[in-house]
mmCIF file of C-alpha atoms in Angstrom:
data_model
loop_
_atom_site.group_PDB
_atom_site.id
_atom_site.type_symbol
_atom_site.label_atom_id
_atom_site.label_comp_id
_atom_site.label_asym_id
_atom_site.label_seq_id
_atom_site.Cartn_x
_atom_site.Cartn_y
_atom_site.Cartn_z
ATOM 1 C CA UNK J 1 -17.819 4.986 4.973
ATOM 2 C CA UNK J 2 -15.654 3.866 7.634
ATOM 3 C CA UNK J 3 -17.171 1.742 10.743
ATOM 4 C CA UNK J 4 -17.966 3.507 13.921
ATOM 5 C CA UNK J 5 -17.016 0.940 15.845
ATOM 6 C CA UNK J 6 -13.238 1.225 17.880
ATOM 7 C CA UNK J 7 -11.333 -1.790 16.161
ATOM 8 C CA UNK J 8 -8.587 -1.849 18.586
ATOM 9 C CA UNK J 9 -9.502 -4.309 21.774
ATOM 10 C CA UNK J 10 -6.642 -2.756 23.820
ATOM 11 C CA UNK J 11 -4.908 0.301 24.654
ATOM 12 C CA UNK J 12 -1.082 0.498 23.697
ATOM 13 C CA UNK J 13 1.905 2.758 24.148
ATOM 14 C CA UNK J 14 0.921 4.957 20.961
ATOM 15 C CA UNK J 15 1.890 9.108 22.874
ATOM 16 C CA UNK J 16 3.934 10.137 25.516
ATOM 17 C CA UNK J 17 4.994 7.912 27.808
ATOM 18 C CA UNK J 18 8.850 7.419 28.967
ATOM 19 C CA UNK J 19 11.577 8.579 26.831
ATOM 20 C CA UNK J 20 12.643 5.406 25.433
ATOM 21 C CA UNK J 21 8.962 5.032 24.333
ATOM 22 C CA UNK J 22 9.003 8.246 22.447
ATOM 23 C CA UNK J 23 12.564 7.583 20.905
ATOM 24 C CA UNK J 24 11.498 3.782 19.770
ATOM 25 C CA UNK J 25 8.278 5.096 18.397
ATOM 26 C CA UNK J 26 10.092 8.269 16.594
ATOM 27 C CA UNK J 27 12.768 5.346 15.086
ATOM 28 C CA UNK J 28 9.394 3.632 13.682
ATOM 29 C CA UNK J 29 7.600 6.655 12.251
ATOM 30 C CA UNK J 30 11.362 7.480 10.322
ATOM 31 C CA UNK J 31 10.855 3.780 8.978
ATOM 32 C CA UNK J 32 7.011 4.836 7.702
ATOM 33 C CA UNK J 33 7.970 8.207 5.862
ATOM 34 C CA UNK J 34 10.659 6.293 4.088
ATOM 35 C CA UNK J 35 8.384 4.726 1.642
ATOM 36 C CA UNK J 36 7.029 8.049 0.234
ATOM 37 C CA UNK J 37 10.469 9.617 0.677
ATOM 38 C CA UNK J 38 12.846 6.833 -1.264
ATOM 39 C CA UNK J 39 10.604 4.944 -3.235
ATOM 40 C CA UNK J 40 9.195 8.291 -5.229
ATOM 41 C CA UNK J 41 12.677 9.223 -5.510
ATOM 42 C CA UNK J 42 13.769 5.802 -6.592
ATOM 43 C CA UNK J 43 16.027 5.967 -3.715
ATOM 44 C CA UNK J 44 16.410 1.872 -3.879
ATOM 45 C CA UNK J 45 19.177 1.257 -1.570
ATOM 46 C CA UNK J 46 17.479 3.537 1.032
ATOM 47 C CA UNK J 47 13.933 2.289 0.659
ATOM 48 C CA UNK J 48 15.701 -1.709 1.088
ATOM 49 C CA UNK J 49 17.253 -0.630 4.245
ATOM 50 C CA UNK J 50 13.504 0.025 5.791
ATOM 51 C CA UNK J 51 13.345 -3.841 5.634
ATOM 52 C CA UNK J 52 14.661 -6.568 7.457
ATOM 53 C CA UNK J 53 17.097 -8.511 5.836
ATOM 54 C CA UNK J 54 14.732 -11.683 5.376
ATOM 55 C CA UNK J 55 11.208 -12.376 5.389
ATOM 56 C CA UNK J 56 9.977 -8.858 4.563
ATOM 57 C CA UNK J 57 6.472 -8.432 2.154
ATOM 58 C CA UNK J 58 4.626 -5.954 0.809
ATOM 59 C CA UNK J 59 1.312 -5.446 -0.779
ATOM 60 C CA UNK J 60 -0.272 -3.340 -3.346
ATOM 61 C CA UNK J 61 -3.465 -3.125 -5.666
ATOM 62 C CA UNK J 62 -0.884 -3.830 -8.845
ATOM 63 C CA UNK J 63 1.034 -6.458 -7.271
ATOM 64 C CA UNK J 64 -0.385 -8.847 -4.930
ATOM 65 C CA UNK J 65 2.043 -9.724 -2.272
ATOM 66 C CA UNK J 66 5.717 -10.014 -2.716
ATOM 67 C CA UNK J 67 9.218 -9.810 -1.205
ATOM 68 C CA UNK J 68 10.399 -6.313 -0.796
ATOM 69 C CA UNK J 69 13.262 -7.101 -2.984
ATOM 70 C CA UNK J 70 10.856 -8.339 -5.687
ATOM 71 C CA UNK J 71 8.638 -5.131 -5.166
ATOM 72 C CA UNK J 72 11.773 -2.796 -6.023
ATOM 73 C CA UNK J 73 12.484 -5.032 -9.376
ATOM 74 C CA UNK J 74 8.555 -4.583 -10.362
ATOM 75 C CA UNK J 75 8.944 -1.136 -9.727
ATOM 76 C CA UNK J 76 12.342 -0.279 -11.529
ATOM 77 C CA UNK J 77 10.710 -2.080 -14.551
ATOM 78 C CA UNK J 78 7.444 -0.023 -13.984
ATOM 79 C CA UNK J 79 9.697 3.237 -13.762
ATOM 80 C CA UNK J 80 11.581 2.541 -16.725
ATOM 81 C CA UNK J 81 8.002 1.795 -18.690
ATOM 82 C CA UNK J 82 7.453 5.093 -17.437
ATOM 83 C CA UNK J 83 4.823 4.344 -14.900
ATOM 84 C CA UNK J 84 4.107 7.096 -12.682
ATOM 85 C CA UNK J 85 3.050 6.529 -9.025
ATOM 86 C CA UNK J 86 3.524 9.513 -5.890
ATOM 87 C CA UNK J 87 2.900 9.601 -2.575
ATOM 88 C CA UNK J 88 2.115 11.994 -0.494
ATOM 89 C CA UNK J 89 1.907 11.580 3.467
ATOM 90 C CA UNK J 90 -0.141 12.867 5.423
ATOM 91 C CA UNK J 91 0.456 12.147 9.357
ATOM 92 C CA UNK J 92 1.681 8.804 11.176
ATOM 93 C CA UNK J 93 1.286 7.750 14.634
ATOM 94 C CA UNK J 94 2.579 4.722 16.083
ATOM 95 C CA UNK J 95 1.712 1.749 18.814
ATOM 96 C CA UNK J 96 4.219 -0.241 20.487
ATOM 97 C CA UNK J 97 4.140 -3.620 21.868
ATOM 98 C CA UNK J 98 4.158 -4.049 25.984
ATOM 99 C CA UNK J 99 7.677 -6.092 25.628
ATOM 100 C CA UNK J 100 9.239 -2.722 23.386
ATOM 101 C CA UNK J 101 10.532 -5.260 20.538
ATOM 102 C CA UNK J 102 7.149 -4.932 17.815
ATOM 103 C CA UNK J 103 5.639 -2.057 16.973
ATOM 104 C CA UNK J 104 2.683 -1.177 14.559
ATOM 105 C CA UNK J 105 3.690 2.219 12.159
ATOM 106 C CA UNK J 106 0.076 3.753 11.104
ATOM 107 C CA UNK J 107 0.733 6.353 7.835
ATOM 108 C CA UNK J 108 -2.179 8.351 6.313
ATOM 109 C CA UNK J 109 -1.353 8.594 2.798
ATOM 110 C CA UNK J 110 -2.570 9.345 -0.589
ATOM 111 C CA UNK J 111 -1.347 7.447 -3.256
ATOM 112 C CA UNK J 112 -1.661 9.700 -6.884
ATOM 113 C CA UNK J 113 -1.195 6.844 -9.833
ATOM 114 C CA UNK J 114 -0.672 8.944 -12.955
ATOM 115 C CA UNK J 115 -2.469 7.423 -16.364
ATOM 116 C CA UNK J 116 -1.568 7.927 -19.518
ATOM 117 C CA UNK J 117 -4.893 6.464 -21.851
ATOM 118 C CA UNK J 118 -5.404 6.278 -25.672
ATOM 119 C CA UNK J 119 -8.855 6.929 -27.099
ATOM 120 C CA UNK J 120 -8.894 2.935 -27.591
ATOM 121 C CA UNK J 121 -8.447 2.335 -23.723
ATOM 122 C CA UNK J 122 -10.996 4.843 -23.223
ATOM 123 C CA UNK J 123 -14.017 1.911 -23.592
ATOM 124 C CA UNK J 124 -12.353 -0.851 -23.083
ATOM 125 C CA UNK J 125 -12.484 -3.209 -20.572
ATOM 126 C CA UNK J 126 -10.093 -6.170 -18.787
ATOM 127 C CA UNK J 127 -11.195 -8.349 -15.900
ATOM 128 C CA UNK J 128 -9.510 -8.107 -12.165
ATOM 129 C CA UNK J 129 -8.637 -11.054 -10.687
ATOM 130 C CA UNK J 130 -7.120 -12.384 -7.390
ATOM 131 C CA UNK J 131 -3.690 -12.660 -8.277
ATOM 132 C CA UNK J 132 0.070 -11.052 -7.516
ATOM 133 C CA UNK J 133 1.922 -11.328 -11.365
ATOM 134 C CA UNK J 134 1.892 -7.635 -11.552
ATOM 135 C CA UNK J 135 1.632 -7.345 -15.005
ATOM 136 C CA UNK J 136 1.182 -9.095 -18.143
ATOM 137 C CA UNK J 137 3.671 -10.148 -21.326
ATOM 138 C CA UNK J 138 4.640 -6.859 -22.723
ATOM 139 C CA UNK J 139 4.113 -4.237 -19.948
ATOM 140 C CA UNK J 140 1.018 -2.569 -19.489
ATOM 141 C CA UNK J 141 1.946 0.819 -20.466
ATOM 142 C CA UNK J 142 3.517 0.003 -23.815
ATOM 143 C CA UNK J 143 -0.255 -0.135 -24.988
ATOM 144 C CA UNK J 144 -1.223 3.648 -23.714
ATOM 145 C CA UNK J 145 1.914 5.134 -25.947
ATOM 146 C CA UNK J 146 -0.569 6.259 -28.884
ATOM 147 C CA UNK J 147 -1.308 9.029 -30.737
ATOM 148 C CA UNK J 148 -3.771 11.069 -28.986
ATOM 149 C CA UNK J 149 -3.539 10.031 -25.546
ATOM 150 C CA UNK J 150 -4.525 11.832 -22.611
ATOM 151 C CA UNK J 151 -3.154 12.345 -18.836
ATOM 152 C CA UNK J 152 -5.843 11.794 -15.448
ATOM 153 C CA UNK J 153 -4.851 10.868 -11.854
ATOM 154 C CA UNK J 154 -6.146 8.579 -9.592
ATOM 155 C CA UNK J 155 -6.111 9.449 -5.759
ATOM 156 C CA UNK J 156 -6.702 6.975 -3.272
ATOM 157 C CA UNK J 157 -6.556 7.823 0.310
ATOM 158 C CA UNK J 158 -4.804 4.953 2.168
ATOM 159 C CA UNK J 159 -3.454 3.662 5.594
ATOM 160 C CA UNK J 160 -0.095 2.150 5.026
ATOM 161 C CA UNK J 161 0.300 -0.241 8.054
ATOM 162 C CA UNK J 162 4.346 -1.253 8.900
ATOM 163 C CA UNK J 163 4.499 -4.495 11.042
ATOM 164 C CA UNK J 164 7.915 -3.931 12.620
ATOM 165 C CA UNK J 165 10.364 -5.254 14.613
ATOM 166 C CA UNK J 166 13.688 -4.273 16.929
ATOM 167 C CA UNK J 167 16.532 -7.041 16.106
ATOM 168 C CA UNK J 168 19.060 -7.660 19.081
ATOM 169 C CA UNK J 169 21.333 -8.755 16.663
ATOM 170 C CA UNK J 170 21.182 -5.832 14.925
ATOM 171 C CA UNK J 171 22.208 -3.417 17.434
ATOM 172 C CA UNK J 172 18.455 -3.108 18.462
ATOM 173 C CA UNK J 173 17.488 -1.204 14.841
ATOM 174 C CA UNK J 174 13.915 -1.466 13.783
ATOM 175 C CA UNK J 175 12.997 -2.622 10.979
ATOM 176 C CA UNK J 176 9.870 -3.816 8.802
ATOM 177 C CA UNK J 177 8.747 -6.913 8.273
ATOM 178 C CA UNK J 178 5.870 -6.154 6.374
ATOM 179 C CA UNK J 179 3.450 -3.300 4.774
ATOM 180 C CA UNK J 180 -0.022 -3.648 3.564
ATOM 181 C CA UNK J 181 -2.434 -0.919 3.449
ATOM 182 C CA UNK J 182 -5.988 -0.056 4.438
ATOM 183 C CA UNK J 183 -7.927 1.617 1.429
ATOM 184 C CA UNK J 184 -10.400 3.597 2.170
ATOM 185 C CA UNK J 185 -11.594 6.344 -0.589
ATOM 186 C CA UNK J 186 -10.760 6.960 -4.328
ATOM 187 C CA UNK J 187 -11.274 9.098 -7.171
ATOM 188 C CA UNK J 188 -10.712 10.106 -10.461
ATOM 189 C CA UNK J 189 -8.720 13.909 -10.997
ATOM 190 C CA UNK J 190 -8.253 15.273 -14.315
ATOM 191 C CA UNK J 191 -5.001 16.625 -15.330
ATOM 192 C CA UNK J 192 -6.369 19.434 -18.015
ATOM 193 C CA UNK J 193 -9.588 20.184 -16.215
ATOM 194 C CA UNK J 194 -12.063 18.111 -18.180
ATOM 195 C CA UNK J 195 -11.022 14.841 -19.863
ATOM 196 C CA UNK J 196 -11.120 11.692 -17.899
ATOM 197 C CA UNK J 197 -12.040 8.080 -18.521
ATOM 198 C CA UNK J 198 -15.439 6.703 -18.082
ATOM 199 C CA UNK J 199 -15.577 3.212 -16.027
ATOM 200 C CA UNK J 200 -18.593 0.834 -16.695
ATOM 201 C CA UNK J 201 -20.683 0.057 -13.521
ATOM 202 C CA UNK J 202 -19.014 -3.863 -14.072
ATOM 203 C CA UNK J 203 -15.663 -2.791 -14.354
ATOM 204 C CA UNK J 204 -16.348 -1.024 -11.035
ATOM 205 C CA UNK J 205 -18.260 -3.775 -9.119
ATOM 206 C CA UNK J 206 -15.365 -6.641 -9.516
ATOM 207 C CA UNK J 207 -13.142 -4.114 -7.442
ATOM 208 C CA UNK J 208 -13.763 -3.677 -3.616
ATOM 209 C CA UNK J 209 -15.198 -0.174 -2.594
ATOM 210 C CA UNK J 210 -11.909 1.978 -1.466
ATOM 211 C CA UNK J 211 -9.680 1.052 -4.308
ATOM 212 C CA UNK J 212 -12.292 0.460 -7.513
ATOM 213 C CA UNK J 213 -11.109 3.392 -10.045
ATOM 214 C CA UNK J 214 -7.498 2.603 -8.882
ATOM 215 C CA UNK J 215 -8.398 -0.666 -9.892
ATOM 216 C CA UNK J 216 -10.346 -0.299 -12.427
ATOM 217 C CA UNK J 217 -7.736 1.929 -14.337
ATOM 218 C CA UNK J 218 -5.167 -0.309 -13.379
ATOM 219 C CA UNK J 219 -6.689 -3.243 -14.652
ATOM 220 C CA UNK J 220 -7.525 -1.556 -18.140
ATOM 221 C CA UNK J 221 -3.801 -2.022 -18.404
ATOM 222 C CA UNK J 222 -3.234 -5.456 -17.672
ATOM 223 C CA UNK J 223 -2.962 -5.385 -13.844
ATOM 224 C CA UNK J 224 -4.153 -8.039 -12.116
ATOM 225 C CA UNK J 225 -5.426 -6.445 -9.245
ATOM 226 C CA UNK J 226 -5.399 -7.747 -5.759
ATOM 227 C CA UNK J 227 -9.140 -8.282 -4.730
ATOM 228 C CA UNK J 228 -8.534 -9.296 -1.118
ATOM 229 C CA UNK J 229 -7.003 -6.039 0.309
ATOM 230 C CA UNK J 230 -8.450 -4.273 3.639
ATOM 231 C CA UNK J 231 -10.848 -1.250 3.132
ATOM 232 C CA UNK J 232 -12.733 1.081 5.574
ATOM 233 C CA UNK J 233 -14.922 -1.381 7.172
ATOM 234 C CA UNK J 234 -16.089 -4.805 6.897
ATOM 235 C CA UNK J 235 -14.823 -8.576 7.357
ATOM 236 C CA UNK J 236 -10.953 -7.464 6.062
ATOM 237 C CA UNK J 237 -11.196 -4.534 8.441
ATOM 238 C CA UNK J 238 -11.652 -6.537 11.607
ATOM 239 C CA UNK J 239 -9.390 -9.166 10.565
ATOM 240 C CA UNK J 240 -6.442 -6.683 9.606
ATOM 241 C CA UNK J 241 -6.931 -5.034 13.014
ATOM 242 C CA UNK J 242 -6.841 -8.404 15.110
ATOM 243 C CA UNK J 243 -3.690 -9.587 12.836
ATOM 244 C CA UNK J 244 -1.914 -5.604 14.234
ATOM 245 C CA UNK J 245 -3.043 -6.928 17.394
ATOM 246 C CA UNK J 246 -1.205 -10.192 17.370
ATOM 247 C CA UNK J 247 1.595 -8.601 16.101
ATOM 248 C CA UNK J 248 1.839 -6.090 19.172
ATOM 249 C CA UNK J 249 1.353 -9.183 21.740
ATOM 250 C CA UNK J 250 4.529 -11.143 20.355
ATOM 251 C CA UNK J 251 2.486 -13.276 18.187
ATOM 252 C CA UNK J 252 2.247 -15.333 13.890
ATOM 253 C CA UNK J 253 0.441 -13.329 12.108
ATOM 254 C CA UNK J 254 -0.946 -14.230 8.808
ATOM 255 C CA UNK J 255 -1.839 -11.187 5.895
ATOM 256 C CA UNK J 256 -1.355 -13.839 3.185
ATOM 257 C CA UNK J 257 -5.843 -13.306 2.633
ATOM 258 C CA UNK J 258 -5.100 -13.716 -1.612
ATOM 259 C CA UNK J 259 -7.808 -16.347 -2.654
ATOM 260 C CA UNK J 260 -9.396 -17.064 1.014
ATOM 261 C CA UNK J 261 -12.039 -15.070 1.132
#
């Protein structure tokens, strides 16, 4: 359930407004729809270019927190293993900053991770953990290539928040500095219309409410899932929003949570 309350403490430039507004904050929504767009299509050099050159992070439930350029290694290996995640979006809006230089890119998504389980994955279970190695020794999805295996989906309905910033020395381009999503509702979608996995209630409790069958099918593969990762209300809610505050206002932020809680 998301909170009723209005998170934000302030009202920025988010519609209308002058023209320069409406082009900057166009510029930043192109930046959002570039993750679903490239990264699906393994477009790498494209889905770098959202970055900036140095300093950029992102964070997912499989990875913990990295550098973009680590991210798109993980994720070539991941491809190649024939891992199997989509994106589909579905609207983005867009804040900026009073002094035009930081902006805050807001993308409804859905992110569809694709499973591939043999009957021996089917029970089993593997602890998540607060962590960012990604995966484990040999990679996770050598273990579902069985005999017998069967297809389901995961859907989680997501926020992607961009944290981004216009460079002078870059001929005033924006570009992101870093991504790390809200998750707010998930669930399990079979492919052939009736066979999906059964999670026990403790694989589900270990993962926060918004993400826990992502999680909890990740995990079942050797994921180390990250536990500390914004949902649709509570403690990480507020702080996520005052951290897209500071940003706005010219200020540090800090989304490094892994371990703090």
């Amino acid at each position: 359930m998301t909170s009723p309350q209005d998170p934000h403490t302030k009202l920025y430039s988010h519609i209308n407004g002058q023209t320069s507004d409406l082009l900057d904050r166009y510029a930043v929504s192109e930046l959002c729809k570039g993750w679903p767009v490239y990264r699906d299509a393994s477009e790498w050099q494209n889905y770098r270019d959202l970055f900036t050159a140095e300093g950029a992070y992102v964070w997912t439930t499989w990875s913990g927190p990295r550098t973009v350029d680590e991210f798109i290694s993980i994720s070539k290996a991941g491809k190649e293993k024939d891992v199997f995640i989509m994106h589909r979006e579905c609207g983005t809006l867009v804040e900026l900053g009073k002094d035009k230089t930081r902006a805050i890119g807001k993308m409804k998504a859905t992110i569809t991770h694709r499973f591939k389980f043999s009957p021996q994955h089917s029970n089993g279970t593997h602890a998540a953990s607060n962590g960012s190695n990604g995966t484990t020794g040999t990679h996770p999805h050598d273990a579902a290539k069985a005999e017998g295996e069967y297809e389901f989906d995961v859907d989680c309905d997501c926020r992607f928040i961009f944290f981004v910033e216009k460079n002078a020395s870059t001929n005033n381009e924006w570009k992101t500095r870093y991504v790390k999503l809200f998750y707010e509702k998930d669930k399990v979608v079979t492919v052939d219309g009736f066979t999906a996995p059964r999670f026990s209630k403790a694989e589900l409790e270990r993962i926060p409410k918004g993400y826990k069958y992502l999680g909890a099918a990740q995990a079942r593969l050797g994921y180390e899932i990250d536990l500390d990762l914004p949902t649709a209300s509570g403690e990480l809610w507020d702080r996520m929003y005052g951290e897209m505050e500071k940003w706005l206002e010219g200020g540090k932020v800090d989304l490094f949570w892994e371990g703090k809680q």
